[in-house]
Amino acid sequence: MKKFLISTLLLAIWAGHAESLPDSIAMIVGDKKVSVAEFLFSAEKNGETNLTDKKNLESFVQLFGNFKLKVADAEAQGLDQTQAFKDELDKYKAELLSSYLSDKEAEEAVVAQEYTRMGELLDLSHILFFLPEQTVSKDTVAVYQRALEVYNRIQRGEDLESVGKELMKEDPKHVGYEHVRAFGPMKTVKAFEDKVYGMADGALSMPFRTKLGFHIVKLHRRIPNPGRREVAHILIPFKQDSVVRSDEETHQLAESLYQQIQQGADFGKLARQYSADKASAQKDGRLPVFGLGEMVQDFERVAFALQDTGEVSAPFRTPFGYHIVKLLQKLDVPALSDVQKRWHRQMAQGEWNFALYKGFDDRLKQEYHYTFYPEAYAELQALCDDYFPTDKAFWEKAEPLNKTLARIDTVDFKQNEFAAYIVRCPFSVKTYSGDFMQEVYDLFVREILTNMERKNLPKKHPEYELLLNEYRDGILLFNISNDKIWNKPMAEQKALEEAWIQELRAKYPVKVNWKALEKAVK
């Protein structure tokens, strides 16, 4: 009898003229309609899986109705109009949109694939023939020919290092040379990294272009990545303040400190007292963790030769003076989880982003039936032989071109539409005209596809708007509950909650569409 009376009372309180509501509406709270989809979504999120049971259904209707009453009260008080509320909701909306307008799994796979290169470091030398910041096809011919001549000299037996240093000395504005002892992933432009990691040991590359210019690379060897080291050191310099020491005097002072350490003297105390590296001396000689290629070669060779924690090297010479090094710990290559977020942020910028987002781009191209017209693109490409895409002359030549460049979801996009996009959004890090236009074109297509996907989100992913509305209502519930209940003494909160609910039921009529709900949960 008691159960019957409670159910009858609930139906009486929340019934109204619900019989006139369509099956898509679960209830009306105040003057706001709540969909059956939202009701069921909330029930599932709250773990209510058996709504076919009448008692469970009635219980959740009451719980959900009370929640909506509080939201209605928050709206009546204007809490949804505050700047803080709008900022928080906008932030969540951006994060939610990002989760739909991306392919996180594909992005993680790209980062993981890049991480496989961490297993080895490359010892290489290269000569770089610089290109101007904005280069069209005709500007590259002379630079490439010069690079090719140098390549042929090296192929005939000349030493790359000698040739590179000679050219850099003669023409430092146009030629550079560098020996990189330990090149690793994510250190420079993608085109360079992809090329050198694809080379065989001992190979010499033909001249190849990056945004920096034309490179000739000699890959000396691959080195298994030994991980990282943390060491402390004492530096005895050849010159300290006004004191200038000979090599022998410097070595003797370092040797005397080494003997003290061997006899049990405290390494950190001696570092604080004698080391000329003041930054590390204050930390008992401790240096930041480092890997190969991050310190001078002589220092690295000794540091990586130490095997046991606490082991101390004999004094050794570098251009800075004599060092004594103590091994503090040997560390492995950073784990994927250690570099994943940083690398993802790095890849999201510049030329790396096209590899990072390729999975998402390709999926949308397929879903929206992307068609590319290469003949129309070739006409624009031909303009790059003489004009950089951001030049006014390029736009003047491209504006009359009206052939279809791409078709996306039955919509044709013309050559001059893309040319106008270049004027509006000239975003590329490439310095060669053809590469620049290709990157901007890829961004042009991505923007069209992303806008189409954003427009279709509610249809393709009905839960998107439900999630957004859930978060919106959650902010309002938290803010008003905090004001009405949660900032009050714990002992008073239950009574305050009950009184507040009674007040809300009197202020905001609730009409429940029981027929629609019972039908929906069958």
PDB file of C-alpha atoms in Angstrom, residues 45 50 70 97 124 126 132 160 164 176 190 196 279 301 331 341 345 352 389 392 404 457 490:
ATOM      1  CA  LYS A  45      25.924   7.664 -17.370  1.00  0.00           C
ATOM      2  CA  ASN A  50      17.309  -1.533 -15.752  1.00  0.00           C
ATOM      3  CA  LYS A  70      18.266  22.955  -9.812  1.00  0.00           C
ATOM      4  CA  LEU A  97      35.399  19.356 -30.520  1.00  0.00           C
ATOM      5  CA  LEU A 124      77.030  12.279 -39.943  1.00  0.00           C
ATOM      6  CA  HIS A 126      76.801  17.509 -44.172  1.00  0.00           C
ATOM      7  CA  PRO A 132      66.872  32.462 -50.042  1.00  0.00           C
ATOM      8  CA  LEU A 160      83.671  15.840 -47.515  1.00  0.00           C
ATOM      9  CA  GLY A 164      82.893  21.559 -46.638  1.00  0.00           C
ATOM     10  CA  GLY A 176      77.684  25.756 -44.276  1.00  0.00           C
ATOM     11  CA  LYS A 190      61.382  16.426 -41.025  1.00  0.00           C
ATOM     12  CA  VAL A 196      69.327  10.584 -43.219  1.00  0.00           C
ATOM     13  CA  ALA A 279      76.471  26.703 -11.507  1.00  0.00           C
ATOM     14  CA  ARG A 301      83.693   9.806 -23.858  1.00  0.00           C
ATOM     15  CA  LEU A 331      69.613   6.222 -17.273  1.00  0.00           C
ATOM     16  CA  LYS A 341      53.225  14.797 -25.116  1.00  0.00           C
ATOM     17  CA  ARG A 345      53.095  19.380 -29.404  1.00  0.00           C
ATOM     18  CA  TRP A 352      55.406  17.594 -39.046  1.00  0.00           C
ATOM     19  CA  PRO A 389      52.645  32.216 -53.928  1.00  0.00           C
ATOM     20  CA  LYS A 392      50.989  40.042 -55.649  1.00  0.00           C
ATOM     21  CA  THR A 404      37.738  22.968 -60.709  1.00  0.00           C
ATOM     22  CA  LEU A 457      28.712  16.508 -35.910  1.00  0.00           C
ATOM     23  CA  MET A 490      27.286  19.573   7.165  1.00  0.00           C
TER      24      MET A 490
END
